[in-house]
GROMACS .gro file of C-alpha atoms in nm:
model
  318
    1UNK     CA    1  11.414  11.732   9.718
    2UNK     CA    2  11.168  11.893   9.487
    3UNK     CA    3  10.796  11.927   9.499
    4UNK     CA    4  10.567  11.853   9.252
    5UNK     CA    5  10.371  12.176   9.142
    6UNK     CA    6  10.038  12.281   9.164
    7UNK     CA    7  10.008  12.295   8.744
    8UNK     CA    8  10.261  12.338   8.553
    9UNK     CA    9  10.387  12.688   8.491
   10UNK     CA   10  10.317  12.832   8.176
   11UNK     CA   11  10.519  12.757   7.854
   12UNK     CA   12  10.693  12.457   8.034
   13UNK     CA   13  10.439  12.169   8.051
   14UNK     CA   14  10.546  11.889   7.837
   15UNK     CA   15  10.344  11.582   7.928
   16UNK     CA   16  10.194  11.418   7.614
   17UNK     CA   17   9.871  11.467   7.459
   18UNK     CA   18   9.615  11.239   7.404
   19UNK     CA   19   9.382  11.275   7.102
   20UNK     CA   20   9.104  11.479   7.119
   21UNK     CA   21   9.255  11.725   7.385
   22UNK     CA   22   9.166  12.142   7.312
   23UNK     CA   23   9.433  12.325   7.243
   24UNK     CA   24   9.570  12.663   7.205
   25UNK     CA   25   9.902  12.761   6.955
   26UNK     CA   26  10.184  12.944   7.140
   27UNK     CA   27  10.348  12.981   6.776
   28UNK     CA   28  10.198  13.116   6.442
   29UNK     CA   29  10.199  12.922   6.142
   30UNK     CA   30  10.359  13.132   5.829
   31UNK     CA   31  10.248  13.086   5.433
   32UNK     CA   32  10.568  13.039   5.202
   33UNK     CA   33  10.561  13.379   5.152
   34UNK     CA   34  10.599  13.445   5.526
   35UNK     CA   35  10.268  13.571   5.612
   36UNK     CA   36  10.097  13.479   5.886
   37UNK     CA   37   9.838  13.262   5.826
   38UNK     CA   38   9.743  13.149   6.157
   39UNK     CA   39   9.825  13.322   6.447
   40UNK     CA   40   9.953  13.217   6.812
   41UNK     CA   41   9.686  13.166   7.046
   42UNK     CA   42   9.466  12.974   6.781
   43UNK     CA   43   9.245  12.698   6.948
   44UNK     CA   44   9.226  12.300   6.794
   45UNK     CA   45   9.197  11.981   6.852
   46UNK     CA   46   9.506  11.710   6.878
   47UNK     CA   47   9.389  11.445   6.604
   48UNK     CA   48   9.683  11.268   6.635
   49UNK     CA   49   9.984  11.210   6.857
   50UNK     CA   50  10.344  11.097   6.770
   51UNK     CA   51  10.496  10.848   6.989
   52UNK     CA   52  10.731  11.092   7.128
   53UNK     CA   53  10.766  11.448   7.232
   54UNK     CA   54  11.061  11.502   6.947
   55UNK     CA   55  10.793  11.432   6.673
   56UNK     CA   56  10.455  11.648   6.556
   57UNK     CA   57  10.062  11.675   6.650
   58UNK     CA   58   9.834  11.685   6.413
   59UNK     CA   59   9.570  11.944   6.489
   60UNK     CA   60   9.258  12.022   6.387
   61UNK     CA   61   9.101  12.373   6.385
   62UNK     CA   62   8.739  12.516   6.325
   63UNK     CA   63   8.772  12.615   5.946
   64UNK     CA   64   8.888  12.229   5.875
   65UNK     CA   65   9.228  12.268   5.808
   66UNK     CA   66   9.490  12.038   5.992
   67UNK     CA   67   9.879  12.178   6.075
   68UNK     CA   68  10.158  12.054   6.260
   69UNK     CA   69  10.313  12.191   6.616
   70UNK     CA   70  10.550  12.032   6.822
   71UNK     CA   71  10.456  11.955   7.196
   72UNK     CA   72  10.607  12.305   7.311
   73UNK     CA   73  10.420  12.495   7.073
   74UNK     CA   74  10.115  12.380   7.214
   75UNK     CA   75   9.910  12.476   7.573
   76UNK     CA   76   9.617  12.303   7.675
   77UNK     CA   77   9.302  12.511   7.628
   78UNK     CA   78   9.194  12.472   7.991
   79UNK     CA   79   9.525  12.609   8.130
   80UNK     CA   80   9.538  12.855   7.907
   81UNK     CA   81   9.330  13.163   8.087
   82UNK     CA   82   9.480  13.024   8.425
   83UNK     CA   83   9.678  13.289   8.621
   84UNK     CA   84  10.061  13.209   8.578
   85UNK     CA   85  10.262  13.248   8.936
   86UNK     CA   86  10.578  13.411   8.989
   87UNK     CA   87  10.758  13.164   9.100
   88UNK     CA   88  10.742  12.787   9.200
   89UNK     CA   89  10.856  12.771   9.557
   90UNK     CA   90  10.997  12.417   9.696
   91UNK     CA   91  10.683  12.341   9.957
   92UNK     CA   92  10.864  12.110  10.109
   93UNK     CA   93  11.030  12.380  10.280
   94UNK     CA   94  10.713  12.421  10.530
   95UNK     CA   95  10.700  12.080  10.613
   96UNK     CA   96  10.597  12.060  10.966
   97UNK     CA   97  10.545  11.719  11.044
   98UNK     CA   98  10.709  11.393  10.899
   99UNK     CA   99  10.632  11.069  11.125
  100UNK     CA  100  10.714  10.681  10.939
  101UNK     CA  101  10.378  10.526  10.838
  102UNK     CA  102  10.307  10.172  10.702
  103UNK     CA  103  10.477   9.816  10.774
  104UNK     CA  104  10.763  10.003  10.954
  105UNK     CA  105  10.514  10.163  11.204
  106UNK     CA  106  10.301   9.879  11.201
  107UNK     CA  107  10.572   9.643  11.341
  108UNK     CA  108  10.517   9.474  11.023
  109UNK     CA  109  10.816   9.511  10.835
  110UNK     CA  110  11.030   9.240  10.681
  111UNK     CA  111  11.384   9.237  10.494
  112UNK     CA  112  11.314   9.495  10.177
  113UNK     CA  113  10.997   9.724  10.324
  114UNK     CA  114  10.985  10.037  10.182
  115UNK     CA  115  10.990  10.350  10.474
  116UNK     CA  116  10.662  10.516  10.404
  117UNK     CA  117  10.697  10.866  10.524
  118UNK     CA  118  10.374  11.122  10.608
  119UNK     CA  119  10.287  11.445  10.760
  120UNK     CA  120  10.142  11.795  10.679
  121UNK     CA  121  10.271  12.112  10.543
  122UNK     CA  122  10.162  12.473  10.660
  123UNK     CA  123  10.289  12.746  10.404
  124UNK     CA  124  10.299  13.127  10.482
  125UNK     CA  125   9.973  13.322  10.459
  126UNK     CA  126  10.061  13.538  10.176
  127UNK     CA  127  10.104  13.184   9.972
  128UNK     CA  128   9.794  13.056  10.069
  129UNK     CA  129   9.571  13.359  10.021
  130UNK     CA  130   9.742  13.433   9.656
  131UNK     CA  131   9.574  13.381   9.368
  132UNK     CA  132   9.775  13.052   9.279
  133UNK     CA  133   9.686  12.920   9.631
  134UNK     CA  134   9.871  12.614   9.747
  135UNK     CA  135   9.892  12.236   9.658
  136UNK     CA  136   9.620  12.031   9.915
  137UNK     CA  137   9.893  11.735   9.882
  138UNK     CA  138  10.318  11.707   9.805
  139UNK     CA  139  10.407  11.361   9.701
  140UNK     CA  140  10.782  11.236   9.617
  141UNK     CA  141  10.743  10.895   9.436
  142UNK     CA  142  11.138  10.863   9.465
  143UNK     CA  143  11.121  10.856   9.853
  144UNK     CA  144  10.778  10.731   9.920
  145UNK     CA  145  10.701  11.077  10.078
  146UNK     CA  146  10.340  11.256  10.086
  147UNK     CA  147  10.204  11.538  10.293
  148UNK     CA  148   9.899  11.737  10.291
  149UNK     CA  149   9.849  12.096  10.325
  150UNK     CA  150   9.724  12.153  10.714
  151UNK     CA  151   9.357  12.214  10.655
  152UNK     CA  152   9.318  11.905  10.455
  153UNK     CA  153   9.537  11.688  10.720
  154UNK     CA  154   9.297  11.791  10.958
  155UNK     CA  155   8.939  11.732  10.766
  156UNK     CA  156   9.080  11.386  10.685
  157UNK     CA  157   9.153  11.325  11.062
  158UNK     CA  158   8.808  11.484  11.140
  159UNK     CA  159   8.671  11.206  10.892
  160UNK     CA  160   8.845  10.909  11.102
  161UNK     CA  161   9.124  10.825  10.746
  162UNK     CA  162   9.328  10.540  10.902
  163UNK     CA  163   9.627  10.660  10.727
  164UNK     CA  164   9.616  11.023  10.859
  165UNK     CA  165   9.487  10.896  11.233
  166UNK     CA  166   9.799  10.718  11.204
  167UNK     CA  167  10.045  10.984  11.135
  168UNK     CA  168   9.933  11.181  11.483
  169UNK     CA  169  10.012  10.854  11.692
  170UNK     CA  170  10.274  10.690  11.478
  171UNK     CA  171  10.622  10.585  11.717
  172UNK     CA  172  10.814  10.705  11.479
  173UNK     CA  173  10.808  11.077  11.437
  174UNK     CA  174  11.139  11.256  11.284
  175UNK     CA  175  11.024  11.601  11.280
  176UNK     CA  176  10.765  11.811  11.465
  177UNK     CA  177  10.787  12.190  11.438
  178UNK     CA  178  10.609  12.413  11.716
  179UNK     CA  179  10.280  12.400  11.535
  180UNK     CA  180  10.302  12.023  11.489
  181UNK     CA  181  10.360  11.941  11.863
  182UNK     CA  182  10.049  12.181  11.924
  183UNK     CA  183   9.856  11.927  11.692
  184UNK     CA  184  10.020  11.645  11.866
  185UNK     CA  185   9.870  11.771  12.208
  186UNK     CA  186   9.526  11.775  12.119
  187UNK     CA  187   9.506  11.450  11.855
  188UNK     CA  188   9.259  11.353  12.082
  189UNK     CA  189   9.006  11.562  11.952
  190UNK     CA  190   8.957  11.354  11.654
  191UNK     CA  191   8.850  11.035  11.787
  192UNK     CA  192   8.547  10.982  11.789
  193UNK     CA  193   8.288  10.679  11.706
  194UNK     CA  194   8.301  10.794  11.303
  195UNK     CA  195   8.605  10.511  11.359
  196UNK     CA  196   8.324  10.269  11.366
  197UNK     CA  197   8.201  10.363  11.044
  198UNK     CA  198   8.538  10.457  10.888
  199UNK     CA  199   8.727  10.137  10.951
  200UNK     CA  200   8.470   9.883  10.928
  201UNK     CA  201   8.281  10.006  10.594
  202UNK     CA  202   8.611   9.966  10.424
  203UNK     CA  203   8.685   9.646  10.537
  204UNK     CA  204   8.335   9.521  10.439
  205UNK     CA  205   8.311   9.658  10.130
  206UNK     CA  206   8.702   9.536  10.058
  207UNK     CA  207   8.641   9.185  10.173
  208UNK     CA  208   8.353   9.167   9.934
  209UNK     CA  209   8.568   9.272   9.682
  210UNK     CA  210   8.829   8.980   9.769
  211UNK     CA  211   8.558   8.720   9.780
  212UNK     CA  212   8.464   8.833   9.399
  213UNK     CA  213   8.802   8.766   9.310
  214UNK     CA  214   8.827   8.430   9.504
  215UNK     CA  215   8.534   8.315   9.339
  216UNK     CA  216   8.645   8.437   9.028
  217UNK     CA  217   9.004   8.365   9.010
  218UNK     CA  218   9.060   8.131   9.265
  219UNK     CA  219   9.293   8.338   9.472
  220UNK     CA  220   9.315   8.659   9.697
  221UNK     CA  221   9.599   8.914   9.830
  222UNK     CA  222   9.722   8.774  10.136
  223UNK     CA  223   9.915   9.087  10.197
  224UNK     CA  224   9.546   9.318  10.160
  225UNK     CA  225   9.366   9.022  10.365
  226UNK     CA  226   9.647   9.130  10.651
  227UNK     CA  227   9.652   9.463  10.640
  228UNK     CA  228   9.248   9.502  10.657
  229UNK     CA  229   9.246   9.238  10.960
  230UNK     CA  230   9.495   9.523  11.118
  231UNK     CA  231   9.272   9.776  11.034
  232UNK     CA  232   9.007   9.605  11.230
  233UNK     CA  233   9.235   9.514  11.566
  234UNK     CA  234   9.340   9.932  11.530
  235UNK     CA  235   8.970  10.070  11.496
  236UNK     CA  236   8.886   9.855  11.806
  237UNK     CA  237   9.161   9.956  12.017
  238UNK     CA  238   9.059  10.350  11.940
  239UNK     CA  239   8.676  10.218  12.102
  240UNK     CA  240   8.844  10.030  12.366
  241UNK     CA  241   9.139  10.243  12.473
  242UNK     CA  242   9.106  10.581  12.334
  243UNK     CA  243   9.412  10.568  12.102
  244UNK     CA  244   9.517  10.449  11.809
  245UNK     CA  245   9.686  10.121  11.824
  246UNK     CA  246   9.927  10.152  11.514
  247UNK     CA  247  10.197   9.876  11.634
  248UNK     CA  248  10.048   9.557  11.600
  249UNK     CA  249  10.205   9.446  11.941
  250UNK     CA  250  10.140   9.064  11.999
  251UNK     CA  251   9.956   9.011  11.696
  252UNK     CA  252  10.262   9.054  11.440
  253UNK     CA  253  10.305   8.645  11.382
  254UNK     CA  254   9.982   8.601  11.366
  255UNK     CA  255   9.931   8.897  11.070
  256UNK     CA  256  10.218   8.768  10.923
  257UNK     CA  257  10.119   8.470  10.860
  258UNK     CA  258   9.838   8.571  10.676
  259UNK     CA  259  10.064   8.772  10.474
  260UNK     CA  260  10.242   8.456  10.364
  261UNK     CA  261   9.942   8.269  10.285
  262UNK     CA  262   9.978   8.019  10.574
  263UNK     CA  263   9.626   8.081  10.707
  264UNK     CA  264   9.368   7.974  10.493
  265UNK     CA  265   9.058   8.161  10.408
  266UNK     CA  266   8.855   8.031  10.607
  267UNK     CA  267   9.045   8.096  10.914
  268UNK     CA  268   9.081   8.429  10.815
  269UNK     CA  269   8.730   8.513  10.699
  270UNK     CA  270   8.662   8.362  11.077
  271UNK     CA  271   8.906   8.607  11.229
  272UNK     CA  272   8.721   8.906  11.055
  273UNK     CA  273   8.389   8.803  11.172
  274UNK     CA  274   8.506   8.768  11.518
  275UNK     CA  275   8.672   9.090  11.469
  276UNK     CA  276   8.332   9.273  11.358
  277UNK     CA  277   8.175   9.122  11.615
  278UNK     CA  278   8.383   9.287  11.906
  279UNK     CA  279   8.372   9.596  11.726
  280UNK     CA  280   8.030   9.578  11.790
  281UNK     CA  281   8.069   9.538  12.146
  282UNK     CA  282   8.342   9.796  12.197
  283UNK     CA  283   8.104  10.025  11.956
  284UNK     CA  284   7.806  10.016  12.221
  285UNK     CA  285   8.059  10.017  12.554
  286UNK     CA  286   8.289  10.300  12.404
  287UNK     CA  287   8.333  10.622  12.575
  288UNK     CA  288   8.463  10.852  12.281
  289UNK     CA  289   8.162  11.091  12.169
  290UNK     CA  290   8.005  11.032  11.896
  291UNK     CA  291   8.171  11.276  11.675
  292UNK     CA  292   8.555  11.448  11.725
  293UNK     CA  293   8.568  11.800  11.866
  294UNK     CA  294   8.537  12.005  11.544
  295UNK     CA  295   8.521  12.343  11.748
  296UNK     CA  296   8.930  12.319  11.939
  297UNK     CA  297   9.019  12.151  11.589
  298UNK     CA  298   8.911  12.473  11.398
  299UNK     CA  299   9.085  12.659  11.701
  300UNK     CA  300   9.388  12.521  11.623
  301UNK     CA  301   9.367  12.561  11.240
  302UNK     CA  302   9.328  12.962  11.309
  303UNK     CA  303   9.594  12.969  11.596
  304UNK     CA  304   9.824  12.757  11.287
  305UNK     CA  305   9.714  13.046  11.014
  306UNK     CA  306   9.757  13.331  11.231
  307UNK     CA  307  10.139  13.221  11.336
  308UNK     CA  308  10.249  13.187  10.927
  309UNK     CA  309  10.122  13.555  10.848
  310UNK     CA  310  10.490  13.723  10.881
  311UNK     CA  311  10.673  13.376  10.762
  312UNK     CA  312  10.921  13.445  10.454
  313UNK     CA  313  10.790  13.370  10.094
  314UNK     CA  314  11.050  13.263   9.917
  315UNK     CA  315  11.006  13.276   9.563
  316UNK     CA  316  11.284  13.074   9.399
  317UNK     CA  317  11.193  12.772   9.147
  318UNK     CA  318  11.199  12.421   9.314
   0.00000   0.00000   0.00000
């Protein structure tokens, strides 16, 4: 398993360019003679782009003139002055927590559901206090994998995300190092009534988006309908119960059936609204405080740093 870098190291990037991007020359352009006419390191702009990458730019410079350079002759001005790192390490390798996520977790899951896998990643000190610094997020498009650096995990959580709320009380957890069961232990810390906010402002503002499109094109996504309507039953079960619900339990057929399209709606727009309304309720007869415990989070985060300081940096390309 790779991981996707930060930027791409110097003298290897080799995405396309579209028009108009700044560039700078990593080759110099020779007269007949064999002069130099134009040396390496010349900035221009890309006035045209082949198809592919075994074909030529066009590029513009300053005095007017217009030359040819393959893709790997050419750097994009931005990148150019940006410090290059020694080596691309695999981040993966400090992966300290990967739980299941999505319709798997949810109880949700039919014949063909993808395994949606989440967590955090805590690299050594000496990575994260280098110049280069350290992705805030690892994603694997291959095996539906993404994981944030800790600090980032943690301001999410602090924020009430669903998604990352989920990963601490997930069911299915595969890995948890030392400093992921010490997160584990205090995941209560980040409830708080921001869930309120969190969970039903995105479900408002989403089923406004789906009514648009109703009106508009005459249908919705039954799948988005159901997995908002969960979103709903989970934010009130972290007023009600102090935890996040993340199994669906004994609403599954019901969700389901939205999913198919066998509710109409109207029964489902009904469902919401009820759904709203006992947020309401559990809102003003909730006992969680009204915002998470930011001070034993930010203990944590130190206690987290503080234990990666003499952790090994190794420096070979992913």
């Amino acid at each position: 398993m790779t991981a996707p870098e930060r930027g791409p190291a110097r003298g290897t990037d080799r995405r396309p360019l579209p028009v108009g991007t700044q560039v700078v020359t990593r080759t110099a352009l020779h007269s007949p003679s064999g002069e130099v006419s134009r040396p390496a390191g010349a900035v221009g702009r890309v006035v045209a782009a082949p198809a592919d990458l075994r074909h030529a730019y066009r590029v513009s410079f300053p005095d007017g003139t217009v030359s040819a350079f393959l893709r790997a002759d050419l750097e994009v001005q931005r990148h150019h002055a940006e410090p290059t790192p020694p080596g691309q390490p695999d981040w993966f390798t400090w992966v300290q927590y990967r739980c299941v996520v999505g319709s798997r977790a949810f109880g949700l899951d039919t014949e063909g559901s993808d395994t949606d896998r989440r967590g955090f990643y805590l690299p050594p000190a000496e990575r994260q206090w280098s110049l280069w610094g350290v992705p805030e997020q690892l994603e694997n498009d291959a095996t539906q994998e993404t994981y944030w650096e800790l600090q980032k995990f943690l301001t999410l959580a602090l924020k009430a995300n669903p998604n990352v709320l989920e990963c601490l009380y997930t069911p299915l957890v595969e890995h948890v190092s030392p400093v992921a069961q010490d997160l584990l232990d205090l995941r209560e810390a980040f409830l708080s009534t921001l869930v309120y906010q969190t969970y039903n402002g995105y479900v408002l503002s989403q089923f406004r988006r789906m009514e648009a499109d109703r009106r508009t094109h005459g249908q919705v996504r039954p799948k988005h309908a159901m997995h908002l309507i969960r979103l709903l039953l989970s934010g009130i079960a972290v007023l009600e119960q102090g935890e996040v619900m993340v199994h669906v339990g004994e609403h599954r057929d019901a969700l389901l059936a939205v999913k198919r399209g066998e509710v109409s709606w109207a029964d489902t727009e009904g469902w919401r609204l009820d759904l709203h309304a006992r947020f309401d309720v559990a809102l003003a007869r909730t006992r969680l405080p009204d915002r998470p415990d930011y001070d034993r989070v930010n203990a944590f985060l130190i206690r987290a740093r503080r234990r990666m300081l003499d952790a090994p940096t190794p420096l070979e390309t992913a």
